[in-house]
């Protein structure tokens, strides 16, 4: 009998079943009332008393092993069965949702990339700034309206500490620590105390450019900006410079590009004018060079500043500025392809 038990143990450990039916057949063969193990139990009644203990343990062990093994085979066969029937291997894979870059990041990267190719290097400065870097060193008179509480966010109890209202503060940061030649491009967030609406926000983003060296002239500025406009909006793009005023540049100009929608014929985007304003620029005022430790009798420079939202609006026709900061994935997902 011991031999028979050993043999069955061996058999059970090697059982296989290709499907649930085969597994069930094994259960009947080994574990049912008329199965191998029940038969052993019957023989067990006739064994001599002194052998009962050991044989009883052995039979129990066999029963447990057989039950375990057959249950395993049943589970495996059932799992296989669902795989085969329920999964359509010809279906296209479920799309994996990829994250998207924010449209402002896409546009910022594009701007920085264009100027990098012209030899500009990246510079950054703090968003929480002091009055000196945002206004005084940039030649703003003490009573200049931009310093007003209507425009500037002040840090409570520190009238000198403000949230920068333009990235021109980075010009000052760079000039105070570097002597020319200086050629930097400075992207960053700026803050203005405005009511939030579709067309204005209390924060937005700018990219500042600064070039200071010997013999830098207005024609260098114009050349670089034309190249930028054509890289950004296409080779047909034209630019137009209109005289303007900024405390930190003299002369100053505002630059328009030929309308990105109608190409200059006039449409609703450019309100019929054929032109779209995109940035402010000019020759760095000698007073600004001097305030920042650069000898204005040796060096001249140009600077420009543009709003990233503005450029993104022109590229993607986003009608409401608030979309840029709400992080609504339905909006962000539209830029998957632009990555
Ligand atoms: N700082 C100006 C603004 O915020 C833009 C500018 C930058 C103009 C550099 C001229 C030169 O509107």
CSV table of C-alpha atoms and ligand atoms in Angstrom, one decimal:
chain,number,residue,atom,x,y,z
A,1,UNK,CA,0.0,0.0,0.0
A,2,UNK,CA,2.8,2.3,0.8
A,3,UNK,CA,4.2,1.7,-2.7
A,4,UNK,CA,0.8,2.6,-4.2
A,5,UNK,CA,0.7,5.9,-2.3
A,6,UNK,CA,4.2,6.9,-3.4
A,7,UNK,CA,3.3,6.1,-7.0
A,8,UNK,CA,0.1,8.2,-6.8
A,9,UNK,CA,2.0,11.1,-5.2
A,10,UNK,CA,4.5,11.0,-8.1
A,11,UNK,CA,1.6,10.9,-10.6
A,12,UNK,CA,-0.3,13.8,-9.0
A,13,UNK,CA,2.8,16.1,-9.1
A,14,UNK,CA,3.1,15.6,-12.8
A,15,UNK,CA,-0.6,16.1,-13.9
A,16,UNK,CA,-1.4,18.6,-16.6
A,17,UNK,CA,-4.6,19.8,-18.1
A,18,UNK,CA,-5.0,21.7,-21.4
A,19,UNK,CA,-8.5,23.0,-20.6
A,20,UNK,CA,-11.1,23.0,-17.8
A,21,UNK,CA,-12.7,19.8,-19.0
A,22,UNK,CA,-9.4,17.9,-18.7
A,23,UNK,CA,-8.9,19.3,-15.2
A,24,UNK,CA,-12.4,18.2,-14.2
A,25,UNK,CA,-11.7,14.7,-15.5
A,26,UNK,CA,-8.6,14.5,-13.3
A,27,UNK,CA,-10.7,15.5,-10.3
A,28,UNK,CA,-13.1,12.7,-11.0
A,29,UNK,CA,-10.3,10.2,-11.5
A,30,UNK,CA,-8.4,11.1,-8.3
A,31,UNK,CA,-10.8,12.8,-5.9
A,32,UNK,CA,-14.3,11.6,-6.5
A,33,UNK,CA,-16.1,9.0,-4.5
A,34,UNK,CA,-15.0,6.3,-6.8
A,35,UNK,CA,-11.6,7.8,-7.5
A,36,UNK,CA,-8.1,6.5,-6.7
A,37,UNK,CA,-7.9,8.1,-3.3
A,38,UNK,CA,-11.3,6.8,-2.1
A,39,UNK,CA,-10.3,3.4,-3.2
A,40,UNK,CA,-7.2,3.7,-1.0
A,41,UNK,CA,-9.4,4.6,1.9
A,42,UNK,CA,-11.4,1.5,1.5
A,43,UNK,CA,-8.2,-0.7,1.5
A,44,UNK,CA,-7.1,1.3,4.5
A,45,UNK,CA,-9.8,-0.3,6.7
A,46,UNK,CA,-8.1,-3.7,6.3
A,47,UNK,CA,-4.6,-2.7,7.2
A,48,UNK,CA,-3.2,-3.9,10.5
A,49,UNK,CA,-3.7,-1.5,13.4
A,50,UNK,CA,0.0,-0.8,14.0
A,51,UNK,CA,0.3,0.6,10.4
A,52,UNK,CA,-2.8,2.7,10.6
A,53,UNK,CA,-1.1,5.8,12.0
A,54,UNK,CA,1.6,6.1,9.3
A,55,UNK,CA,-0.6,5.1,6.4
A,56,UNK,CA,-3.4,7.4,7.5
A,57,UNK,CA,-1.0,10.4,7.5
A,58,UNK,CA,0.4,9.4,4.1
A,59,UNK,CA,-3.1,9.1,2.5
A,60,UNK,CA,-4.1,12.5,3.9
A,61,UNK,CA,-0.9,14.0,2.5
A,62,UNK,CA,-1.7,12.5,-0.9
A,63,UNK,CA,-5.3,13.8,-0.7
A,64,UNK,CA,-4.1,17.3,0.1
A,65,UNK,CA,-1.5,17.3,-2.7
A,66,UNK,CA,-3.9,16.0,-5.3
A,67,UNK,CA,-6.6,18.6,-4.3
A,68,UNK,CA,-4.0,21.4,-4.4
A,69,UNK,CA,-2.6,20.3,-7.8
A,70,UNK,CA,-6.0,19.8,-9.5
A,71,UNK,CA,-7.3,23.2,-8.2
A,72,UNK,CA,-4.2,24.9,-9.6
A,73,UNK,CA,-4.7,23.2,-13.0
A,74,UNK,CA,-8.4,24.3,-12.9
A,75,UNK,CA,-7.5,27.9,-12.2
A,76,UNK,CA,-4.8,28.0,-14.9
A,77,UNK,CA,-7.1,26.4,-17.5
A,78,UNK,CA,-9.9,28.8,-16.7
A,79,UNK,CA,-7.6,31.8,-17.0
A,80,UNK,CA,-6.3,30.5,-20.3
A,81,UNK,CA,-9.7,30.0,-21.6
A,82,UNK,CA,-10.7,33.7,-20.9
A,83,UNK,CA,-7.5,35.0,-22.6
A,84,UNK,CA,-8.2,33.0,-25.7
A,85,UNK,CA,-11.9,34.0,-26.0
A,86,UNK,CA,-12.1,37.5,-24.7
A,87,UNK,CA,-9.0,39.2,-26.1
A,88,UNK,CA,-9.1,40.3,-29.7
A,89,UNK,CA,-5.4,40.3,-30.6
A,90,UNK,CA,-6.2,42.1,-33.9
A,91,UNK,CA,-7.4,45.2,-32.1
A,92,UNK,CA,-5.2,48.3,-32.2
A,93,UNK,CA,-3.5,49.0,-28.8
A,94,UNK,CA,-5.4,51.3,-26.5
A,95,UNK,CA,-3.9,54.8,-26.9
A,96,UNK,CA,-1.5,55.8,-24.1
A,97,UNK,CA,-2.2,59.4,-23.1
A,98,UNK,CA,1.0,61.4,-23.3
A,99,UNK,CA,1.5,64.6,-21.4
A,100,UNK,CA,1.7,67.8,-23.5
A,101,UNK,CA,4.0,70.8,-23.2
A,102,UNK,CA,2.2,74.0,-22.2
A,103,UNK,CA,1.7,76.2,-25.3
A,104,UNK,CA,3.6,79.0,-23.5
A,105,UNK,CA,6.5,76.7,-23.0
A,106,UNK,CA,6.4,75.7,-26.6
A,107,UNK,CA,6.5,79.3,-27.8
A,108,UNK,CA,9.1,80.3,-25.2
A,109,UNK,CA,11.4,77.5,-26.3
A,110,UNK,CA,10.9,78.5,-29.9
A,111,UNK,CA,11.8,82.2,-29.2
A,112,UNK,CA,14.8,81.2,-27.1
A,113,UNK,CA,15.9,78.7,-29.7
A,114,UNK,CA,15.9,81.3,-32.5
A,115,UNK,CA,18.0,83.8,-30.5
A,116,UNK,CA,20.4,81.0,-29.3
A,117,UNK,CA,21.2,80.4,-32.9
A,118,UNK,CA,22.2,84.1,-33.1
A,119,UNK,CA,24.6,83.7,-30.2
A,120,UNK,CA,22.4,84.9,-27.4
A,121,UNK,CA,22.7,83.0,-24.1
A,122,UNK,CA,20.0,82.5,-21.5
A,123,UNK,CA,19.8,84.7,-18.4
A,124,UNK,CA,17.2,84.7,-15.6
A,125,UNK,CA,16.4,86.9,-12.6
A,126,UNK,CA,14.1,86.8,-9.6
A,127,UNK,CA,10.3,87.4,-9.9
A,128,UNK,CA,10.3,89.1,-6.5
A,129,UNK,CA,12.6,92.1,-7.1
A,130,UNK,CA,13.6,95.4,-5.6
A,131,UNK,CA,12.6,98.8,-7.0
A,132,UNK,CA,16.2,99.4,-8.1
A,133,UNK,CA,16.3,96.6,-10.7
A,134,UNK,CA,12.8,97.0,-12.0
A,135,UNK,CA,12.5,100.8,-12.1
A,136,UNK,CA,15.3,103.0,-10.8
A,137,UNK,CA,18.2,101.4,-12.7
A,138,UNK,CA,16.0,101.3,-15.8
A,139,UNK,CA,15.8,105.1,-15.7
A,140,UNK,CA,12.2,105.4,-14.5
A,141,UNK,CA,11.6,108.8,-12.9
A,142,UNK,CA,10.5,108.7,-9.3
A,143,UNK,CA,7.0,109.8,-10.2
A,144,UNK,CA,6.7,107.5,-13.2
A,145,UNK,CA,3.1,106.1,-13.4
A,146,UNK,CA,4.3,102.5,-13.8
A,147,UNK,CA,5.5,102.6,-10.2
A,148,UNK,CA,2.0,103.3,-9.1
A,149,UNK,CA,0.1,100.8,-7.0
A,150,UNK,CA,-2.4,100.5,-9.9
A,151,UNK,CA,0.3,98.7,-11.9
A,152,UNK,CA,2.8,97.2,-9.4
A,153,UNK,CA,2.3,94.6,-6.8
A,154,UNK,CA,4.1,95.5,-3.6
A,155,UNK,CA,5.2,93.1,-0.9
A,156,UNK,CA,3.3,94.2,2.2
A,157,UNK,CA,5.5,96.1,4.7
A,158,UNK,CA,8.4,96.3,2.2
A,159,UNK,CA,7.7,99.2,-0.1
A,160,UNK,CA,11.0,98.5,-1.9
A,161,UNK,CA,10.2,94.9,-2.6
A,162,UNK,CA,7.9,94.3,-5.6
A,163,UNK,CA,6.8,91.7,-8.1
A,164,UNK,CA,8.6,92.6,-11.3
A,165,UNK,CA,6.3,94.1,-13.8
A,166,UNK,CA,8.7,93.5,-16.8
A,167,UNK,CA,11.7,91.3,-17.5
A,168,UNK,CA,13.8,94.5,-18.2
A,169,UNK,CA,14.9,94.0,-14.5
A,170,UNK,CA,17.0,91.1,-15.8
A,171,UNK,CA,18.9,93.5,-18.1
A,172,UNK,CA,20.0,95.3,-14.9
A,173,UNK,CA,20.9,92.1,-13.2
A,174,UNK,CA,23.1,91.0,-16.1
A,175,UNK,CA,24.8,94.4,-16.7
A,176,UNK,CA,25.7,94.9,-13.0
A,177,UNK,CA,27.7,91.6,-13.0
A,178,UNK,CA,29.1,91.5,-16.6
A,179,UNK,CA,31.1,93.8,-18.8
A,180,UNK,CA,30.4,93.8,-22.6
A,181,UNK,CA,30.1,92.0,-24.9
A,182,UNK,CA,26.7,91.1,-23.5
A,183,UNK,CA,24.2,89.1,-25.6
A,184,UNK,CA,21.4,87.6,-23.5
A,185,UNK,CA,17.9,86.4,-23.9
A,186,UNK,CA,15.8,86.4,-20.7
A,187,UNK,CA,12.4,84.6,-20.5
A,188,UNK,CA,10.3,84.9,-17.4
A,189,UNK,CA,7.0,85.6,-15.6
A,190,UNK,CA,5.9,89.2,-14.8
A,191,UNK,CA,3.1,90.6,-12.7
A,192,UNK,CA,0.8,93.6,-13.1
A,193,UNK,CA,-2.0,94.7,-11.0
A,194,UNK,CA,-4.8,94.3,-13.5
A,195,UNK,CA,-8.3,92.9,-13.3
A,196,UNK,CA,-8.3,89.4,-14.8
A,197,UNK,CA,-10.3,89.2,-18.0
A,198,UNK,CA,-10.1,87.5,-21.4
A,199,UNK,CA,-7.7,90.2,-22.5
A,200,UNK,CA,-5.6,91.0,-19.4
A,201,UNK,CA,-4.2,89.0,-16.6
A,202,UNK,CA,-2.4,89.8,-13.3
A,203,UNK,CA,0.6,87.8,-14.5
A,204,UNK,CA,2.0,86.9,-17.9
A,205,UNK,CA,5.3,86.1,-19.6
A,206,UNK,CA,7.9,88.1,-21.4
A,207,UNK,CA,11.2,87.5,-23.2
A,208,UNK,CA,13.7,90.2,-23.0
A,209,UNK,CA,16.7,90.6,-25.3
A,210,UNK,CA,19.9,92.7,-24.6
A,211,UNK,CA,22.9,93.2,-26.7
A,212,UNK,CA,25.7,95.6,-25.5
A,213,UNK,CA,29.1,95.9,-27.3
A,214,UNK,CA,31.2,98.5,-29.2
A,215,UNK,CA,29.5,99.9,-32.2
A,216,UNK,CA,26.1,98.3,-31.8
A,217,UNK,CA,23.6,100.3,-33.8
A,218,UNK,CA,19.9,100.5,-34.6
A,219,UNK,CA,20.4,98.7,-37.9
A,220,UNK,CA,21.8,95.6,-35.9
A,221,UNK,CA,18.6,95.7,-33.9
A,222,UNK,CA,16.4,95.9,-37.0
A,223,UNK,CA,18.3,93.1,-38.7
A,224,UNK,CA,18.0,90.7,-35.7
A,225,UNK,CA,14.3,91.4,-35.3
A,226,UNK,CA,13.6,90.9,-39.0
A,227,UNK,CA,15.3,87.5,-38.8
A,228,UNK,CA,13.4,86.6,-35.6
A,229,UNK,CA,10.1,87.5,-37.2
A,230,UNK,CA,10.7,85.5,-40.3
A,231,UNK,CA,11.9,82.5,-38.3
A,232,UNK,CA,8.9,82.7,-36.0
A,233,UNK,CA,6.1,83.5,-38.5
A,234,UNK,CA,7.5,82.4,-41.8
A,235,UNK,CA,9.9,83.7,-44.5
A,236,UNK,CA,7.3,86.0,-46.1
A,237,UNK,CA,6.9,88.0,-42.9
A,238,UNK,CA,7.6,91.7,-43.0
A,239,UNK,CA,8.3,94.1,-40.1
A,240,UNK,CA,7.5,97.7,-39.4
A,241,UNK,CA,9.0,99.9,-36.7
A,242,UNK,CA,7.0,102.7,-35.2
A,243,UNK,CA,8.6,105.4,-33.0
A,244,UNK,CA,7.6,104.9,-29.3
A,245,UNK,CA,8.8,105.7,-25.8
A,246,UNK,CA,10.3,103.6,-23.0
A,247,UNK,CA,12.3,105.2,-20.1
A,248,UNK,CA,15.2,102.7,-20.7
A,249,UNK,CA,15.6,103.0,-24.5
A,250,UNK,CA,16.4,106.0,-26.7
A,251,UNK,CA,15.3,106.0,-29.4
A,252,UNK,CA,12.5,103.5,-28.8
A,253,UNK,CA,10.2,101.7,-31.2
A,254,UNK,CA,7.3,99.3,-31.3
A,255,UNK,CA,7.5,96.6,-33.8
A,256,UNK,CA,4.7,95.2,-35.9
A,257,UNK,CA,4.7,92.1,-38.1
A,258,UNK,CA,2.7,91.7,-41.3
A,259,UNK,CA,-0.5,90.0,-40.3
A,260,UNK,CA,0.0,86.2,-39.7
A,261,UNK,CA,-3.5,85.5,-41.0
A,262,UNK,CA,-4.0,87.7,-44.1
A,263,UNK,CA,-0.4,88.4,-44.9
A,264,UNK,CA,-1.1,92.2,-44.9
A,265,UNK,CA,-4.3,92.5,-46.9
A,266,UNK,CA,-6.4,93.3,-43.9
A,267,UNK,CA,-8.6,91.0,-41.9
A,268,UNK,CA,-10.4,90.8,-38.5
A,269,UNK,CA,-7.3,89.6,-36.8
A,270,UNK,CA,-5.3,92.8,-37.7
A,271,UNK,CA,-8.5,94.9,-37.7
A,272,UNK,CA,-8.0,95.7,-41.3
A,273,UNK,CA,-4.6,97.3,-40.9
A,274,UNK,CA,-2.5,94.3,-42.2
A,275,UNK,CA,-0.1,94.7,-39.2
A,276,UNK,CA,0.1,93.1,-35.7
A,277,UNK,CA,2.1,94.7,-32.8
A,278,UNK,CA,4.4,92.2,-31.2
A,279,UNK,CA,7.2,93.9,-29.2
A,280,UNK,CA,8.9,97.0,-27.8
A,281,UNK,CA,12.5,97.8,-28.5
A,282,UNK,CA,15.2,100.5,-28.8
A,283,UNK,CA,18.8,101.5,-28.1
A,284,UNK,CA,19.7,101.1,-24.5
A,285,UNK,CA,19.6,104.7,-22.9
A,286,UNK,CA,23.1,105.7,-22.0
A,287,UNK,CA,21.8,106.6,-18.5
A,288,UNK,CA,20.8,102.9,-18.1
A,289,UNK,CA,24.3,101.7,-19.1
A,290,UNK,CA,25.9,104.2,-16.6
A,291,UNK,CA,23.5,103.2,-13.8
A,292,UNK,CA,24.5,99.6,-14.3
A,293,UNK,CA,28.3,100.2,-14.4
A,294,UNK,CA,28.9,100.2,-18.1
A,295,UNK,CA,30.9,103.0,-19.8
A,296,UNK,CA,28.4,104.6,-22.2
A,297,UNK,CA,31.3,106.5,-24.0
A,298,UNK,CA,32.7,103.1,-25.2
A,299,UNK,CA,29.6,100.9,-25.5
A,300,UNK,CA,26.2,101.0,-27.0
A,301,UNK,CA,23.4,98.5,-27.0
A,302,UNK,CA,19.9,97.5,-28.0
A,303,UNK,CA,17.1,95.9,-26.1
A,304,UNK,CA,13.8,94.4,-26.9
A,305,UNK,CA,10.9,92.8,-25.0
A,306,UNK,CA,7.9,90.8,-26.1
A,307,UNK,CA,4.9,89.1,-24.5
A,308,UNK,CA,4.9,85.3,-24.9
A,309,UNK,CA,1.1,85.2,-24.6
A,310,UNK,CA,0.8,87.7,-27.4
A,311,UNK,CA,3.0,85.6,-29.7
A,312,UNK,CA,1.2,82.4,-28.7
A,313,UNK,CA,-2.1,84.1,-29.5
A,314,UNK,CA,-0.9,85.0,-32.9
A,315,UNK,CA,0.3,81.5,-33.6
A,316,UNK,CA,-2.6,79.6,-32.1
A,317,UNK,CA,-5.4,82.2,-32.0
A,318,UNK,CA,-6.2,81.7,-28.4
A,319,UNK,CA,-9.1,84.0,-27.7
A,320,UNK,CA,-9.1,84.1,-23.9
A,321,UNK,CA,-5.9,84.7,-22.0
A,322,UNK,CA,-7.2,82.9,-18.9
A,323,UNK,CA,-6.9,79.6,-20.8
A,324,UNK,CA,-3.2,79.8,-20.4
A,325,UNK,CA,-3.3,79.6,-16.6
A,326,UNK,CA,-6.3,77.4,-16.0
A,327,UNK,CA,-4.6,74.1,-16.9
A,328,UNK,CA,-7.8,72.7,-18.4
A,329,UNK,CA,-6.5,69.5,-20.1
A,330,UNK,CA,-9.0,69.9,-23.0
A,331,UNK,CA,-7.1,73.0,-23.9
A,332,UNK,CA,-3.6,71.6,-23.2
A,333,UNK,CA,-4.4,68.5,-25.2
A,334,UNK,CA,-4.8,70.6,-28.4
A,335,UNK,CA,-1.0,71.2,-28.3
A,336,UNK,CA,0.0,67.5,-28.4
A,337,UNK,CA,1.2,67.7,-32.0
A,338,UNK,CA,3.1,70.9,-31.4
A,339,UNK,CA,5.5,69.2,-28.9
B,1,LIG,N1,9.8,96.3,-20.8
B,1,LIG,C1,9.0,96.7,-21.9
B,1,LIG,C2,7.5,96.3,-21.6
B,1,LIG,O1,7.3,95.6,-20.6
B,1,LIG,C3,9.3,96.1,-23.2
B,1,LIG,C4,10.7,96.6,-23.7
B,1,LIG,C5,11.8,95.9,-23.4
B,1,LIG,C6,10.8,97.7,-24.5
B,1,LIG,C7,13.1,96.3,-23.9
B,1,LIG,C8,12.0,98.1,-25.0
B,1,LIG,C9,13.2,97.4,-24.7
B,1,LIG,O2,6.6,96.8,-22.2
